[in-house]
XYZ file of C-alpha atoms in Angstrom:
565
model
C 4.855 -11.095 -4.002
C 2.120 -10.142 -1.048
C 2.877 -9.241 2.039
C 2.108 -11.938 4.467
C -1.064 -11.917 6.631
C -0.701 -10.235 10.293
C -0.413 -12.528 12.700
C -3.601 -13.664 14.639
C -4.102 -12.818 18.719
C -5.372 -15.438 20.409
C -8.164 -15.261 22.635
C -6.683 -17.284 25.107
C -3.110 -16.104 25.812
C -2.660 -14.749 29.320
C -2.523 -10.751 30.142
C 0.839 -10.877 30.272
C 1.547 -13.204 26.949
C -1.152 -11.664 24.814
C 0.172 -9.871 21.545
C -0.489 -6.294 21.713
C -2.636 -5.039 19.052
C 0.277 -3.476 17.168
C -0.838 -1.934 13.828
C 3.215 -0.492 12.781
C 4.898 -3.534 12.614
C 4.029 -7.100 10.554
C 5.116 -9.050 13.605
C 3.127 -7.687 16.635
C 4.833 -6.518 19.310
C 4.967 -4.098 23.131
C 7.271 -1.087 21.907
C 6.397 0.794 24.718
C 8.572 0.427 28.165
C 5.990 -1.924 30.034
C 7.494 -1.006 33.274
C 7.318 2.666 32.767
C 4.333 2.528 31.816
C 2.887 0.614 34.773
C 4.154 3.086 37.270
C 3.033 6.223 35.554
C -0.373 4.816 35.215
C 0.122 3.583 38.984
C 0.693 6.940 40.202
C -1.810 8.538 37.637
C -4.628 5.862 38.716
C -4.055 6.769 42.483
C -4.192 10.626 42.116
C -3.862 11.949 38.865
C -0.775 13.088 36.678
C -0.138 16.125 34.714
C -1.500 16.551 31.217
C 0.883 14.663 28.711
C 2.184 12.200 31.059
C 1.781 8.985 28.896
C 2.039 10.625 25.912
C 5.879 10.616 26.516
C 5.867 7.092 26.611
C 3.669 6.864 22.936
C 6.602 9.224 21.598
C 9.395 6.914 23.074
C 7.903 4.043 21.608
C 10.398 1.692 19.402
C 9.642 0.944 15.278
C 10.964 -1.490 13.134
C 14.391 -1.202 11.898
C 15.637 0.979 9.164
C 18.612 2.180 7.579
C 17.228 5.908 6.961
C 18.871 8.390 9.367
C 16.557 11.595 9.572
C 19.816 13.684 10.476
C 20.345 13.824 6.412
C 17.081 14.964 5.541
C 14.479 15.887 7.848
C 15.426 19.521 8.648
C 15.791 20.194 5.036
C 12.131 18.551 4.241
C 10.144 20.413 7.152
C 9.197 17.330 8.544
C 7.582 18.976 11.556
C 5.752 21.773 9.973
C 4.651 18.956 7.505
C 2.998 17.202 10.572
C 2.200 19.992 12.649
C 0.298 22.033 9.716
C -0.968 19.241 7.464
C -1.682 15.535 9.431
C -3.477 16.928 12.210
C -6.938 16.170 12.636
C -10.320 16.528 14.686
C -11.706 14.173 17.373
C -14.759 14.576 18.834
C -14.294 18.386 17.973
C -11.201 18.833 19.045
C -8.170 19.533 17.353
C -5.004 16.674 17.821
C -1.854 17.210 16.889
C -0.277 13.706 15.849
C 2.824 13.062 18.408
C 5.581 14.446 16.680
C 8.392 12.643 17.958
C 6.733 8.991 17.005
C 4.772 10.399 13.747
C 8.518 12.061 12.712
C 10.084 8.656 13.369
C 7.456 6.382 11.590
C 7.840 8.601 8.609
C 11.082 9.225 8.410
C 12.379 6.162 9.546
C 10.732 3.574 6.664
C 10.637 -0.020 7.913
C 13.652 -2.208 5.931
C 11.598 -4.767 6.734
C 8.942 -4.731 3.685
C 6.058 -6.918 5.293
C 5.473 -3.938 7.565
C 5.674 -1.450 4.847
C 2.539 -3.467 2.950
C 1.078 -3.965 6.586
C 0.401 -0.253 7.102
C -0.491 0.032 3.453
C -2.789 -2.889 3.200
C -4.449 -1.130 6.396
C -4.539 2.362 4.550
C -6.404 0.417 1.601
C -9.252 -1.325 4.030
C -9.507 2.017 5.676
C -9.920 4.247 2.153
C -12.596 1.888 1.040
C -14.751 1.358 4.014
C -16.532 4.651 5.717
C -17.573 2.387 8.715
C -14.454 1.234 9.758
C -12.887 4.929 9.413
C -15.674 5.317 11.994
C -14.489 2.453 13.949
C -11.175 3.670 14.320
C -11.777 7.333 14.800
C -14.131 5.680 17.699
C -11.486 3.824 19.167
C -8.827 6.647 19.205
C -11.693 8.619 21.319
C -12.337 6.158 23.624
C -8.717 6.019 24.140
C -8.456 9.731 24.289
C -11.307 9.898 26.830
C -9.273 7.203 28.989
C -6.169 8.916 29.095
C -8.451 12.171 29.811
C -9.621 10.400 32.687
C -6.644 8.948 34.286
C -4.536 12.544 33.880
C -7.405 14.116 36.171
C -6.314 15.190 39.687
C -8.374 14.538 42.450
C -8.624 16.907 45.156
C -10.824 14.908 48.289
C -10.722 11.065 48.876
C -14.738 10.931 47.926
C -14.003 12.547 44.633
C -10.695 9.899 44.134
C -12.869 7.188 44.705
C -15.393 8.138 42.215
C -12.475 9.425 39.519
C -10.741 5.856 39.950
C -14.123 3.975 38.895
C -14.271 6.657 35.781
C -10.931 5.624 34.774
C -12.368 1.964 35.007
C -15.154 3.013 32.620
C -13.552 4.381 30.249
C -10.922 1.652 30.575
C -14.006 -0.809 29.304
C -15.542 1.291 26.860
C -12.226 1.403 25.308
C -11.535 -2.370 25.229
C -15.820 -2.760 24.494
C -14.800 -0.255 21.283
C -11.873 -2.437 20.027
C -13.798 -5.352 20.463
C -17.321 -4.054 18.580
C -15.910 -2.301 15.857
C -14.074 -3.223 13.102
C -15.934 -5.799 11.552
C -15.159 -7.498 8.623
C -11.844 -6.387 8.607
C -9.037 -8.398 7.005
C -5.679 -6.262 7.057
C -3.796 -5.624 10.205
C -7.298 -3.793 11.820
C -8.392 -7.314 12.396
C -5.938 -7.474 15.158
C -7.965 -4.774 17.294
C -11.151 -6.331 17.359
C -9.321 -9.514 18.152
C -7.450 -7.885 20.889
C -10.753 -6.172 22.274
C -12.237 -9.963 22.322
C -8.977 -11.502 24.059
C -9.551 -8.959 26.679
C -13.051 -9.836 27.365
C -12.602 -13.318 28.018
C -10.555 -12.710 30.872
C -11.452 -12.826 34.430
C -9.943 -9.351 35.157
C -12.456 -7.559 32.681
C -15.331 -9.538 33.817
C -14.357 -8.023 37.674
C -14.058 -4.945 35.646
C -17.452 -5.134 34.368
C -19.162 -6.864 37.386
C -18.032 -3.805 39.202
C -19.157 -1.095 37.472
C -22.598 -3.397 37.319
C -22.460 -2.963 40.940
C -21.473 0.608 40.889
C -23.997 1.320 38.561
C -27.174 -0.759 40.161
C -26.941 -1.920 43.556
C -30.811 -2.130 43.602
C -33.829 -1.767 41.510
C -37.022 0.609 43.392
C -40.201 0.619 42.466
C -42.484 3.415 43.895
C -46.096 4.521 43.942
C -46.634 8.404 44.578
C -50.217 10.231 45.392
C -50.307 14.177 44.490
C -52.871 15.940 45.309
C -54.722 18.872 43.375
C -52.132 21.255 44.380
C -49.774 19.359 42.892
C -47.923 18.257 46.078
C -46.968 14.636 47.169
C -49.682 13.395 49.161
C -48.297 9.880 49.475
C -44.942 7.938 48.527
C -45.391 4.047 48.958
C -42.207 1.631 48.007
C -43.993 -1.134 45.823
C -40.687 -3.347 45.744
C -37.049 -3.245 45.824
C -34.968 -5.721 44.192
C -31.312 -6.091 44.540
C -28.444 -6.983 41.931
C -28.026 -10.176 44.283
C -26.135 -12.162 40.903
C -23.188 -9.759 41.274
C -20.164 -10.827 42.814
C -19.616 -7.853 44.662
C -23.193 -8.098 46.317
C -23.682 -8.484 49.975
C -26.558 -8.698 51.417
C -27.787 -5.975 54.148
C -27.700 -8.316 56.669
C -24.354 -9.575 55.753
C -22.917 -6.121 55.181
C -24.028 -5.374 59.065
C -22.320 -8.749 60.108
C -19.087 -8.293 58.150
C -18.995 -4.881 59.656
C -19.864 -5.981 63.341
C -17.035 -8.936 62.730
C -14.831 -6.557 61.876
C -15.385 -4.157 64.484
C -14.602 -6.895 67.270
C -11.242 -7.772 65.693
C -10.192 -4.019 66.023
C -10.711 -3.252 62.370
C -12.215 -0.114 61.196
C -12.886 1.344 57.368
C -15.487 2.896 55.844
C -17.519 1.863 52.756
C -15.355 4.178 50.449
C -12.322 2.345 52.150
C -13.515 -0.948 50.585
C -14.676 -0.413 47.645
C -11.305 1.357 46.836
C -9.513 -1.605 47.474
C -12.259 -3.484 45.155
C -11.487 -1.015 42.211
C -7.412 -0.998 42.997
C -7.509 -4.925 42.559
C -9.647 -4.618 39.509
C -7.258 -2.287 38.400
C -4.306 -4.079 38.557
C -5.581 -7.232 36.803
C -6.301 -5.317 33.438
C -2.790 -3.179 34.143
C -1.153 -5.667 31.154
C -3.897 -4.623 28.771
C -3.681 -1.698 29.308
C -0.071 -0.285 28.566
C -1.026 -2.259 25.206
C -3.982 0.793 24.630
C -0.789 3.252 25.695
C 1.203 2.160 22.675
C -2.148 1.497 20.095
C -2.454 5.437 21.209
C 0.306 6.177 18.583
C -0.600 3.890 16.090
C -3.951 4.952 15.781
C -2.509 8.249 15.465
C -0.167 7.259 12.513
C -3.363 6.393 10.218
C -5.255 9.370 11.596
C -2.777 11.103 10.430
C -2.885 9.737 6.975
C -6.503 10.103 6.455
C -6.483 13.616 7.529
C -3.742 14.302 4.960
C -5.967 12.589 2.246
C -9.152 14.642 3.077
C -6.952 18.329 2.841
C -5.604 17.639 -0.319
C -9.206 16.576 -1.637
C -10.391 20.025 -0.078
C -7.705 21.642 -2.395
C -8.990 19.596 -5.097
C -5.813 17.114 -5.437
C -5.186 13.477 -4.706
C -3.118 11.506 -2.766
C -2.186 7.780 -3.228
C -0.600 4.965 -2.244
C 2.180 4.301 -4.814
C 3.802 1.151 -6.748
C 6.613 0.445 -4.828
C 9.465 -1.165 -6.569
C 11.654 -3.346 -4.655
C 15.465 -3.883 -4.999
C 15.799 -7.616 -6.937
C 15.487 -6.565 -10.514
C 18.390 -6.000 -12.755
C 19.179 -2.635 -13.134
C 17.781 -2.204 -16.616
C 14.737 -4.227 -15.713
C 14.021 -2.012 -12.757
C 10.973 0.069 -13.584
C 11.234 3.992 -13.976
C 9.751 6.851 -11.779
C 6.867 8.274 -12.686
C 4.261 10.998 -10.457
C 1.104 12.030 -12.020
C -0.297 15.051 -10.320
C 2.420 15.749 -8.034
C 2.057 18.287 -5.521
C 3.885 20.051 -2.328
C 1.889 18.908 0.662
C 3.571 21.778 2.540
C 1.542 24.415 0.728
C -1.774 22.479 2.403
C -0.822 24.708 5.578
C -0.904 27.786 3.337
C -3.552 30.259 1.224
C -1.112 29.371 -1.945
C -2.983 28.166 -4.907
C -1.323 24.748 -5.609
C -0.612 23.477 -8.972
C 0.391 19.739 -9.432
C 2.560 18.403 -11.794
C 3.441 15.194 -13.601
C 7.252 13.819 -13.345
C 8.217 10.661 -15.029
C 11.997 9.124 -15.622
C 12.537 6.516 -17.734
C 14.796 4.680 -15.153
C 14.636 5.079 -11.273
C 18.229 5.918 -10.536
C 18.425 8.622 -13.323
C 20.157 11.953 -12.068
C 17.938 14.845 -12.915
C 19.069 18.265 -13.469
C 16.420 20.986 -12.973
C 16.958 24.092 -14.503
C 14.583 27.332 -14.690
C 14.005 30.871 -13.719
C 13.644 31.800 -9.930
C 10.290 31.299 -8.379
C 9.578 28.631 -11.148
C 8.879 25.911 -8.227
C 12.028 24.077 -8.586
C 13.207 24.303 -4.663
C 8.979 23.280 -4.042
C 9.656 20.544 -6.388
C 12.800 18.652 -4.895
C 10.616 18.992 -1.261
C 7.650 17.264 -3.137
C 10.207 14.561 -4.715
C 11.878 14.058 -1.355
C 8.482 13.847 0.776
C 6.990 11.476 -1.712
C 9.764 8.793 -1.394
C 9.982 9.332 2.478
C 6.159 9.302 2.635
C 5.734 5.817 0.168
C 8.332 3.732 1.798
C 7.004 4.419 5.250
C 3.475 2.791 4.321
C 1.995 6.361 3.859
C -0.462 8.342 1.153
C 1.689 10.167 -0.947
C 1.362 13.559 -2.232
C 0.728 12.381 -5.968
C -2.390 11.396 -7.954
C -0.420 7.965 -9.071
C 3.004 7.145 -8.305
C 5.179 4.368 -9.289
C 8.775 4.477 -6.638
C 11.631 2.388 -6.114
C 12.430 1.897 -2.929
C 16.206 2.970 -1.640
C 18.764 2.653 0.994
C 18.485 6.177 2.839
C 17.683 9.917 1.535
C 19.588 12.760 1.254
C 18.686 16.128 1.033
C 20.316 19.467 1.039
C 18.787 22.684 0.047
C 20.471 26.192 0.489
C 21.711 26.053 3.805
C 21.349 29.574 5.812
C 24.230 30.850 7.851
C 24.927 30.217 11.298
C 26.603 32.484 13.885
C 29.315 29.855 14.630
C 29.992 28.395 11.124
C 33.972 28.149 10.591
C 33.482 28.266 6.545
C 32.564 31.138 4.255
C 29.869 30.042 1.729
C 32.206 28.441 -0.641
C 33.830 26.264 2.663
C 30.002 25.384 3.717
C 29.147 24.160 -0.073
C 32.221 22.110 -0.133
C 31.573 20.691 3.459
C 28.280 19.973 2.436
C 29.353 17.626 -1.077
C 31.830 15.957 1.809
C 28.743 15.115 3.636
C 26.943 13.569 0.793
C 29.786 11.820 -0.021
C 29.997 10.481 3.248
C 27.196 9.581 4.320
C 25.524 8.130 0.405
C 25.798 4.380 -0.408
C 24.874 2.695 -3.777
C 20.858 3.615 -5.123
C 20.499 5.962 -2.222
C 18.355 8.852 -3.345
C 19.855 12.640 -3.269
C 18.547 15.893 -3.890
C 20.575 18.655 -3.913
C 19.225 22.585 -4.312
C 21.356 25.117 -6.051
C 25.213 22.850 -6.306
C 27.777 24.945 -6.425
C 26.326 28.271 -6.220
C 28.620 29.419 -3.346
C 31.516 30.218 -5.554
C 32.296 31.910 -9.296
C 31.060 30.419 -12.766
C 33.868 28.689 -13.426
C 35.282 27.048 -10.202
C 31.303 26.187 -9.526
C 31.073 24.113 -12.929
C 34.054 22.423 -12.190
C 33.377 20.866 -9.127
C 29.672 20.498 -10.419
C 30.814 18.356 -13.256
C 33.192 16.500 -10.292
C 29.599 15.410 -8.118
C 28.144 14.728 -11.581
C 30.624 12.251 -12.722
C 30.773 10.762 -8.707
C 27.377 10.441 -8.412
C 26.806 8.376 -11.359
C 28.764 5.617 -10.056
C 26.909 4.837 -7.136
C 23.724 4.671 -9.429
C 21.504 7.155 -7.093
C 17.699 8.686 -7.759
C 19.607 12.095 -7.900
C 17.216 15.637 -8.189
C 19.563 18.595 -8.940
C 18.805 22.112 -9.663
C 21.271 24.721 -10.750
C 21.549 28.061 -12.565
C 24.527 26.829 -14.493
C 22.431 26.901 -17.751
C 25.524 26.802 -20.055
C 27.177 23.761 -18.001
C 23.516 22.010 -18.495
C 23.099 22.615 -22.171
C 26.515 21.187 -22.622
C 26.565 18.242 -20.036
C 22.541 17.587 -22.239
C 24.657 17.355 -25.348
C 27.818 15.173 -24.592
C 26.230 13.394 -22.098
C 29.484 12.352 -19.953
C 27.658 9.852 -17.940
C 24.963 7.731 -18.113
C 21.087 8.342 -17.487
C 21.219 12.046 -16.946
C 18.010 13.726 -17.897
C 17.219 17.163 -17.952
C 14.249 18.730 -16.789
C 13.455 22.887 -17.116
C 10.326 25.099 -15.850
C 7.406 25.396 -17.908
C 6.883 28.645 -19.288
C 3.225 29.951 -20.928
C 3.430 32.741 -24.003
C 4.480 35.929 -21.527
C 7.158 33.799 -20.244
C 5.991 33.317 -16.686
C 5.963 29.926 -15.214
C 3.310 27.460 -15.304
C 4.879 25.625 -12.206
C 5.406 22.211 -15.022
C 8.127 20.787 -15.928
C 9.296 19.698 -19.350
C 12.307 18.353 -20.810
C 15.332 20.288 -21.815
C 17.396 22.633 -20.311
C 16.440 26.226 -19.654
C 17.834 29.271 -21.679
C 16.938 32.306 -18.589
C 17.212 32.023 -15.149
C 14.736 35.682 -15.539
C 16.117 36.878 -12.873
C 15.204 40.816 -14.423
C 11.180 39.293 -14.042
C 11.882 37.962 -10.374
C 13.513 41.271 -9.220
C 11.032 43.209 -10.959
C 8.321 41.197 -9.112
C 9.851 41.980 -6.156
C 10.545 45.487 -6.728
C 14.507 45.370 -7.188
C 14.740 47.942 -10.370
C 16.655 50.157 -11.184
C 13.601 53.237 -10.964
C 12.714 51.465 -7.512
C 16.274 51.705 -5.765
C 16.887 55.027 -7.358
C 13.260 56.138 -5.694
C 13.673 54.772 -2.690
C 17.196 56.568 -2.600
C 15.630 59.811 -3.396
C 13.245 59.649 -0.293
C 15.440 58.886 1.573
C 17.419 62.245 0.480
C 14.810 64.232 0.805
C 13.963 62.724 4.782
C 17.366 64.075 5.301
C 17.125 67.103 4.076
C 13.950 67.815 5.756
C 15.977 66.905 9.384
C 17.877 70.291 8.062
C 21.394 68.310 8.325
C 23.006 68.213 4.581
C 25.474 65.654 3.837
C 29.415 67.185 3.351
């Protein structure tokens, strides 16, 4: 079933009534703090404000509900190096950095609600397949850039204020004139910026807006004749004809700009020019104040697809593909539900790195399978479960994901624990911190969640280990999860591949070519090496290496003329 169309702004709703141009949710909304937002642009308008100072109010902007909590996963998934070294992108030569405290929630925070999810993917779609309105919108985030540019600028005397304060106005219009130009022929959510942009312009606070800049920018027309002589010097200057912008509002005429001021004068009043045209551009101002904590919020949303894009244009630099997947739905019966399957799969991580990436294909024949990955180290298996977990997190949020094709199902929450370092103030050995952390899977896991869990049980012996590894198995399988599992319990695997104790386990190990190195694929089947001889050799951990590097250091010590007793 389709999404339903995004609602339509209409042209005539008041400044204060009109839907903001919301491109995150299906049902438009302000999800910025309107008040907030007024007075930091109030202060900022009247004399500047430091550099950031409404970006704090794009990162504490609300999103649609979801029952994802990033506490279980993001850490583990490098959710901020993911946006800080792969979703930034260039505007107007300059580098932006998507805000991480919005972008971080968007993503890892999927909308329940799945109108918005095929909102921000039906926008994605319009946006892959039409060059001019990627144009549009990279316009539009400039102009809003260039706005915000303009309003975080400190003035230092009142002539300069004056003239910053009518800058902010014009880039204030040329962003509302670039929602309102662009984006034509658009028929997903995008259609609600040019619709916006329009709303705006039929107002009688943007026409003020524009009829003052008119003024600002031609208070009169002069036409003038001028003589030079052979020298090349004016011999003669003659005004032919002056003509003034007498059709705008804010025109007075010279002899009714020296009566307003001699009126004045007698009641006791005294300003200057400056004086009143400020209080001309602080009324202007404040009628397009509503609109404009709407271009605050469309700040981050513009972002959000910006973000996207640039991700989709790095991976085709590294010669991969991302997608938007098939996203399954809960509503089928379980054995109707359709399987997981990623063709060209890859670790967008590695985008933010010199590594060579190789992509691989992962398919299950049902979507809340548990998967046991087995293989030597360095075989890609830890890269692997990151992939997996970004992937999901990516898809259900309305987002490319790192995959040539994908087919998902969508789930509750995520969970995702990979070898957790130690910390100064743990109270657990490494045994006590593996345990703690199956409590907290336990915990926190409801039915068709998705888990993916590095290394279980490696924290204690062989034995104990498999025990309480068959224990999660067995668990697990009742709550029907999309579990990922690796482990280097390759006799456990073999065995739990043959009896099968529970249902839908499949078993996936590392590729490996004729010399037995890995290929980075995964097949099925359980591995028969871990190789941990090849890692440690690769690494330099032989025996003729430590007995080497023990010799020099004997022979530094000898050399110090001190001999050991």
């Amino acid at each position: 079933m389709s999404a339903a169309p995004p609602e339509p702004v209409l042209p005539d709703a008041s400044p204060g009534q009109r839907a903001a141009p919301d491109l995150l949710c299906h049902r438009p909304a302000l999800r910025v703090d309107a008040r907030a937002v007024k007075e930091s642009m109030t202060f900022a308008f009247a004399g500047g404000a430091p550099a950031g100072a409404l970006d704090r109010h794009v990162e504490s902007a609300s999103l649609p509900a979801s029952t994802w909590d990033p506490a279980r996963f993001a850490q583990h998934v490098f959710l901020q190096e993911l946006i800080v070294g792969c979703l930034h992108f260039t505007s107007e030569g300059r580098t932006r950095i998507p805000s991480p405290a919005l972008l971080g929630r968007a993503l890892s925070q999927p909308p329940s609600d799945r109108d918005t999810v095929e909102l921000r993917r039906e926008i994605f779609r319009e946006l892959t397949g039409s060059e001019a309105l990627r144009r549009d919108l990279a316009r539009a985030y400039a102009a809003l850039r260039r706005w915000v540019s303009q309003l975080e600028t400190i003035s230092i005397s009142r002539r300069e204020g004056s003239r910053r304060r009518l800058d902010i106005l014009v880039a204030a219009k040329e962003a509302f004139d670039a929602l309102a130009d662009g984006f034509a022929g658009a028929r997903s959510g995008l259609a609600r910026l040019p619709a916006f942009g329009a709303a705006v312009r039929e107002t009688e606070a943007y026409r003020r807006l524009a009829d003052l800049l008119a003024y600002d920018e031609e208070l009169a027309t002069l036409e003038v004749r001028i003589r030079v002589g052979a020298d090349g010097h004016v011999r003669d200057l003659r005004a032919l004809s002056i003509r003034e912008n007498s059709e705008n509002r804010f025109y007075q005429s010279p002899i009714g700009r020296v009566v307003t001021k001699l009126v004045m004068l007698w009641r006791g009043y005294r300003f200057s020019d400056e004086e009143l045209l400020a209080r001309y551009v602080n009324g202007v101002f404040d009628g397009i104040e509503d609109d404009l904590v709407a271009l605050v919020q469309l700040l981050g949303d513009l972002e959000f697809y910006l973000a996207g894009l640039a991700l989709r244009e790095r991976a085709r630099a590294a010669g991969l593909a991302v997608c938007l997947p098939e996203l399954a739905w809960p509503g089928a019966a379980r054995d109707e539900a359709p399987g997981r399957a990623l063709k060209g799969l890859f670790n967008p991580l590695l985008l933010a790195t010199s590594a060579s990436i190789v992509a691989c294909d992962i398919a299950t024949e049902h979507h809340d399978a548990t998967v046991i990955v087995t293989g030597p180290n360095s075989g890609g298996k830890t890269r692997l479960l990151e992939a997996l977990s970004l992937a999901q997190m990516l898809g259900q949020a309305g987002f490319f994901v790192p995959a040539a094709e994908a087919r998902l199902s969508s789930c509750h929450g995520l969970f995702v624990s990979l070898i957790e370092q130690a910390q100064a103030d743990q109270s657990e050995g490494r045994l006590g911190m593996e345990l703690l952390r199956i409590r907290s899977l336990f915990e926190a896991m409801q039915v068709g969640d998705m888990v993916v869990l590095d290394e279980l049980c490696s924290g204690t012996n062989p034995s104990e280990g498999e025990e309480i590894f068959q224990l999660v198995i067995s668990l697990l399988a009742e709550l029907r999860p999309q579990a990922f599992i690796t482990t280097h319990f390759l006799e456990l695997a073999a065995r739990l591949e043959r009896e099968r104790p529970v249902d839908r386990l499949v078993f996936l190990q590392v590729e490996l070519d004729a010399q037995q190195w890995p290929t980075y694929q995964f097949v099925d089947g359980v591995a028969r090496t871990s190789l941990a001889h090849r890692t440690a050799a690769r690494l330099g951990v032989t025996r003729e290496e430590l007995v080497a590097l023990v010799e020099r250091s004997k022979r530094a010590h000898r050399r110090r003329g001190v001999e050991p007793a």
